[in-house]
CSV table of C-alpha atoms in Angstrom, one decimal:
chain,number,residue,atom,x,y,z
A,14,UNK,CA,14.1,12.2,0.7
A,15,UNK,CA,10.4,11.3,0.4
A,16,UNK,CA,9.1,8.4,2.4
A,17,UNK,CA,5.7,6.8,3.2
A,18,UNK,CA,5.6,4.1,5.9
A,19,UNK,CA,2.9,1.7,6.5
A,20,UNK,CA,2.8,-1.8,8.3
A,21,UNK,CA,3.3,-4.6,5.8
A,22,UNK,CA,0.5,-6.8,7.0
A,23,UNK,CA,-2.2,-6.8,9.7
A,24,UNK,CA,-4.8,-9.4,10.8
A,25,UNK,CA,-8.2,-8.7,12.3
A,26,UNK,CA,-11.4,-10.5,13.1
A,27,UNK,CA,-14.7,-10.2,11.2
A,28,UNK,CA,-16.9,-7.7,13.0
A,29,UNK,CA,-14.0,-6.0,14.8
A,30,UNK,CA,-12.3,-2.6,14.3
A,31,UNK,CA,-8.8,-2.1,12.8
A,32,UNK,CA,-6.6,0.9,12.5
A,33,UNK,CA,-4.0,1.1,9.7
A,34,UNK,CA,-1.3,3.8,10.3
A,35,UNK,CA,0.6,5.8,7.8
A,36,UNK,CA,3.5,8.2,8.5
A,37,UNK,CA,5.0,10.3,5.8
A,38,UNK,CA,7.9,12.7,5.0
A,39,UNK,CA,7.5,14.5,1.7
A,40,UNK,CA,8.6,17.6,-0.1
A,41,UNK,CA,5.4,19.7,0.4
A,42,UNK,CA,2.0,18.4,1.2
A,43,UNK,CA,-1.1,18.5,-1.0
A,44,UNK,CA,-3.4,16.1,0.7
A,45,UNK,CA,-3.3,12.4,1.7
A,46,UNK,CA,-5.2,9.7,0.0
A,47,UNK,CA,-6.2,6.2,1.0
A,48,UNK,CA,-6.9,3.6,-1.7
A,49,UNK,CA,-8.1,0.0,-1.4
A,50,UNK,CA,-6.7,-2.7,-3.7
A,51,UNK,CA,-8.0,-6.2,-3.8
A,52,UNK,CA,-5.6,-8.9,-5.0
A,53,UNK,CA,-5.2,-8.8,-8.8
A,54,UNK,CA,-7.3,-5.7,-9.2
A,55,UNK,CA,-6.7,-2.0,-9.6
A,56,UNK,CA,-6.5,0.5,-6.6
A,57,UNK,CA,-9.8,2.2,-5.9
A,58,UNK,CA,-10.2,5.6,-4.1
A,59,UNK,CA,-11.4,5.5,-0.5
A,60,UNK,CA,-10.7,8.8,1.1
A,61,UNK,CA,-8.9,12.2,1.0
A,62,UNK,CA,-7.7,14.4,3.9
A,63,UNK,CA,-6.1,17.8,3.5
A,64,UNK,CA,-7.0,19.4,6.9
A,65,UNK,CA,-6.3,18.0,10.3
A,66,UNK,CA,-9.0,15.8,11.8
A,67,UNK,CA,-11.3,12.9,11.1
A,68,UNK,CA,-13.2,12.3,7.9
A,69,UNK,CA,-16.0,9.7,8.2
A,70,UNK,CA,-17.5,7.8,5.3
A,71,UNK,CA,-19.7,4.9,6.4
A,72,UNK,CA,-17.7,2.1,8.0
A,73,UNK,CA,-14.4,3.8,7.0
A,74,UNK,CA,-12.8,6.9,8.6
A,75,UNK,CA,-9.5,8.6,7.9
A,76,UNK,CA,-7.6,10.8,10.2
A,77,UNK,CA,-4.8,13.3,9.5
A,78,UNK,CA,-2.3,15.2,11.7
A,79,UNK,CA,-0.1,17.3,9.4
A,80,UNK,CA,2.2,18.5,12.3
A,81,UNK,CA,3.0,14.8,13.0
A,82,UNK,CA,3.1,13.6,9.4
A,83,UNK,CA,0.6,10.9,10.4
A,84,UNK,CA,-2.6,9.5,9.2
A,85,UNK,CA,-4.7,6.4,9.9
A,86,UNK,CA,-7.5,4.6,8.2
A,87,UNK,CA,-10.1,3.1,10.6
A,88,UNK,CA,-12.3,0.3,9.4
A,89,UNK,CA,-15.3,-0.7,11.6
A,90,UNK,CA,-17.6,-3.7,11.6
A,91,UNK,CA,-15.1,-5.6,9.5
A,92,UNK,CA,-16.4,-7.8,6.7
A,93,UNK,CA,-14.6,-10.6,4.8
A,94,UNK,CA,-14.7,-8.4,1.7
A,95,UNK,CA,-12.5,-5.9,3.5
A,96,UNK,CA,-9.6,-8.3,3.0
A,97,UNK,CA,-7.4,-6.3,0.7
A,98,UNK,CA,-4.3,-4.0,0.6
A,99,UNK,CA,-4.7,-0.5,1.7
A,100,UNK,CA,-2.5,2.1,0.1
A,101,UNK,CA,-1.5,5.5,1.6
A,102,UNK,CA,-0.4,8.2,-0.8
A,103,UNK,CA,0.6,11.8,-0.3
A,104,UNK,CA,0.4,14.6,-2.8
A,105,UNK,CA,3.8,16.3,-2.9
A,106,UNK,CA,4.7,19.9,-3.9
A,107,UNK,CA,4.3,19.1,-7.6
A,108,UNK,CA,0.9,17.5,-6.9
A,109,UNK,CA,2.4,14.1,-7.8
A,110,UNK,CA,1.4,11.2,-5.6
A,111,UNK,CA,4.0,9.5,-3.5
A,112,UNK,CA,2.8,6.0,-2.6
A,113,UNK,CA,3.4,3.7,0.4
A,114,UNK,CA,4.0,0.0,-0.2
A,115,UNK,CA,0.6,-0.8,1.2
A,116,UNK,CA,-0.8,-2.7,4.1
A,117,UNK,CA,-2.2,-6.2,3.5
A,118,UNK,CA,-5.2,-6.7,5.7
A,119,UNK,CA,-6.3,-10.2,6.4
A,120,UNK,CA,-9.8,-10.7,7.9
A,121,UNK,CA,-10.4,-14.0,9.8
A,122,UNK,CA,-13.9,-15.3,10.6
B,7,UNK,CA,-18.4,2.3,-21.0
B,8,UNK,CA,-17.0,4.8,-18.5
B,9,UNK,CA,-13.6,4.6,-17.1
B,10,UNK,CA,-10.1,3.5,-18.2
B,11,UNK,CA,-9.3,0.5,-20.3
B,12,UNK,CA,-5.9,-1.1,-20.7
B,13,UNK,CA,-4.6,-3.7,-23.2
B,14,UNK,CA,-3.3,-6.3,-23.2
B,15,UNK,CA,-4.4,-7.8,-19.8
B,16,UNK,CA,-1.3,-9.8,-19.7
B,17,UNK,CA,1.7,-10.5,-21.9
B,18,UNK,CA,4.8,-12.6,-21.9
B,19,UNK,CA,7.6,-11.0,-23.9
B,20,UNK,CA,11.1,-12.0,-24.9
B,21,UNK,CA,13.9,-9.7,-23.8
B,22,UNK,CA,14.9,-7.2,-26.5
B,23,UNK,CA,11.4,-7.0,-28.0
B,24,UNK,CA,9.5,-3.8,-28.4
B,25,UNK,CA,6.1,-3.6,-26.6
B,26,UNK,CA,3.4,-0.9,-26.4
B,27,UNK,CA,0.9,-1.0,-23.6
B,28,UNK,CA,-2.3,0.8,-24.4
B,29,UNK,CA,-4.4,3.0,-22.2
B,30,UNK,CA,-7.7,4.8,-23.1
B,31,UNK,CA,-10.0,6.8,-20.9
B,32,UNK,CA,-13.4,8.2,-21.7
B,33,UNK,CA,-13.8,10.6,-18.7
B,34,UNK,CA,-12.3,13.6,-20.6
B,35,UNK,CA,-9.6,13.8,-17.9
B,36,UNK,CA,-6.7,16.1,-18.5
B,37,UNK,CA,-4.0,14.2,-16.7
B,38,UNK,CA,-2.9,10.7,-17.2
B,39,UNK,CA,-0.2,8.5,-15.5
B,40,UNK,CA,1.7,5.3,-15.9
B,41,UNK,CA,2.8,3.4,-12.8
B,42,UNK,CA,4.5,0.1,-12.2
B,43,UNK,CA,3.7,-2.0,-9.1
B,44,UNK,CA,6.2,-4.5,-7.8
B,45,UNK,CA,5.9,-6.8,-4.7
B,46,UNK,CA,6.9,-5.0,-1.6
B,47,UNK,CA,7.2,-1.6,-3.3
B,48,UNK,CA,4.7,1.2,-3.6
B,49,UNK,CA,3.3,2.3,-6.9
B,50,UNK,CA,6.1,4.1,-8.8
B,51,UNK,CA,5.4,6.7,-11.4
B,52,UNK,CA,7.0,6.1,-14.8
B,53,UNK,CA,5.6,9.0,-16.9
B,54,UNK,CA,2.8,11.4,-16.7
B,55,UNK,CA,0.9,13.9,-18.9
B,56,UNK,CA,-0.9,16.9,-17.5
B,57,UNK,CA,-2.7,17.6,-20.7
B,58,UNK,CA,-2.8,16.4,-24.3
B,59,UNK,CA,0.5,17.3,-26.1
B,60,UNK,CA,2.7,17.3,-23.0
B,61,UNK,CA,4.5,14.6,-21.1
B,62,UNK,CA,6.8,14.4,-18.1
B,63,UNK,CA,9.2,11.9,-16.4
B,64,UNK,CA,8.3,10.3,-13.2
B,65,UNK,CA,10.4,8.4,-10.7
B,66,UNK,CA,11.5,5.5,-12.9
B,67,UNK,CA,11.3,6.6,-16.6
B,68,UNK,CA,14.4,4.8,-18.0
B,69,UNK,CA,13.6,2.3,-20.7
B,70,UNK,CA,10.1,3.7,-21.2
B,71,UNK,CA,8.5,6.3,-23.5
B,72,UNK,CA,5.1,7.8,-23.8
B,73,UNK,CA,3.1,10.0,-26.1
B,74,UNK,CA,-0.2,12.0,-25.6
B,75,UNK,CA,-1.5,12.8,-29.1
B,76,UNK,CA,-5.1,13.3,-27.8
B,77,UNK,CA,-7.0,13.5,-24.5
B,78,UNK,CA,-8.1,9.9,-24.4
B,79,UNK,CA,-5.0,7.8,-25.2
B,80,UNK,CA,-1.7,7.5,-23.4
B,81,UNK,CA,0.4,4.5,-24.7
B,82,UNK,CA,3.5,3.3,-22.9
B,83,UNK,CA,6.3,1.9,-25.0
B,84,UNK,CA,9.2,-0.3,-23.9
B,85,UNK,CA,11.7,0.1,-26.7
B,86,UNK,CA,13.8,-3.0,-25.8
B,87,UNK,CA,12.3,-5.0,-22.9
B,88,UNK,CA,14.6,-6.3,-20.1
B,89,UNK,CA,13.7,-8.8,-17.4
B,90,UNK,CA,13.7,-6.0,-14.7
B,91,UNK,CA,10.6,-4.6,-16.5
B,92,UNK,CA,8.6,-7.6,-15.4
B,93,UNK,CA,5.8,-5.9,-13.4
B,94,UNK,CA,2.2,-5.0,-13.2
B,95,UNK,CA,1.5,-1.7,-15.1
B,96,UNK,CA,-1.3,0.6,-14.2
B,97,UNK,CA,-2.6,3.5,-16.1
B,98,UNK,CA,-4.5,6.2,-14.2
B,99,UNK,CA,-6.2,9.5,-15.0
B,100,UNK,CA,-7.4,12.5,-13.1
B,101,UNK,CA,-9.3,15.7,-13.8
B,102,UNK,CA,-6.1,17.7,-13.2
B,103,UNK,CA,-7.9,20.7,-11.9
B,104,UNK,CA,-8.4,21.6,-8.3
B,105,UNK,CA,-8.0,19.7,-5.2
B,106,UNK,CA,-8.4,16.8,-4.5
B,107,UNK,CA,-7.1,15.5,-7.8
B,108,UNK,CA,-8.3,12.0,-7.4
B,109,UNK,CA,-6.7,9.4,-9.6
B,110,UNK,CA,-8.7,6.6,-11.2
B,111,UNK,CA,-7.0,3.4,-12.3
B,112,UNK,CA,-7.3,1.0,-15.2
B,113,UNK,CA,-7.4,-2.7,-14.5
B,114,UNK,CA,-3.6,-3.2,-15.2
B,115,UNK,CA,-1.4,-5.1,-17.5
B,116,UNK,CA,0.7,-7.9,-16.1
B,117,UNK,CA,4.0,-8.1,-18.1
B,118,UNK,CA,6.6,-10.8,-17.9
B,119,UNK,CA,9.9,-10.3,-19.7
B,120,UNK,CA,11.9,-13.5,-20.2
């Protein structure tokens, strides 16, 4: 079967660093996406990894290890506006996205 | 206006009624998708369309139908609504060519079936 696992909820402090993990088992692999979703809003694209390694984009970085079926999203210098759910999604062999349930990140002052 | 629009924003519907959720994009994207999002579950694909004139079934298609008469519009119809269809529905689109095929989402429709 196909499965994406992420922690349900995480809490971090403003200004700190947080790492959100995602493990996956899918039929085929055509890239891994991270999306951000604020409460009551639509998901918005954050990052894409298809090769092993780290992709950095400002305060956000995403890492992929295909051999381990593992990714993480790293958020630095946390701001209150980063409070949101973070969704991990993997492209399967049909290029359809399989989604994790999301990790709700709570930022405390 | 650039992006994806959905209508209505929210709706309360009696069980057994027919309902069409509308989705329009102006990015000339080839592919469009309908998802439902329920608490504690990931986004689940209902139906998709890789190009105008074609549609396909996703993970949870039962009770829903779609059509893709043109590039811009991708309506989702619930023929006879049931309470288990209470959910937030998101329409998305992507270029459908090359990798990555990033999906862009509409604002969602919150549907309650009583």
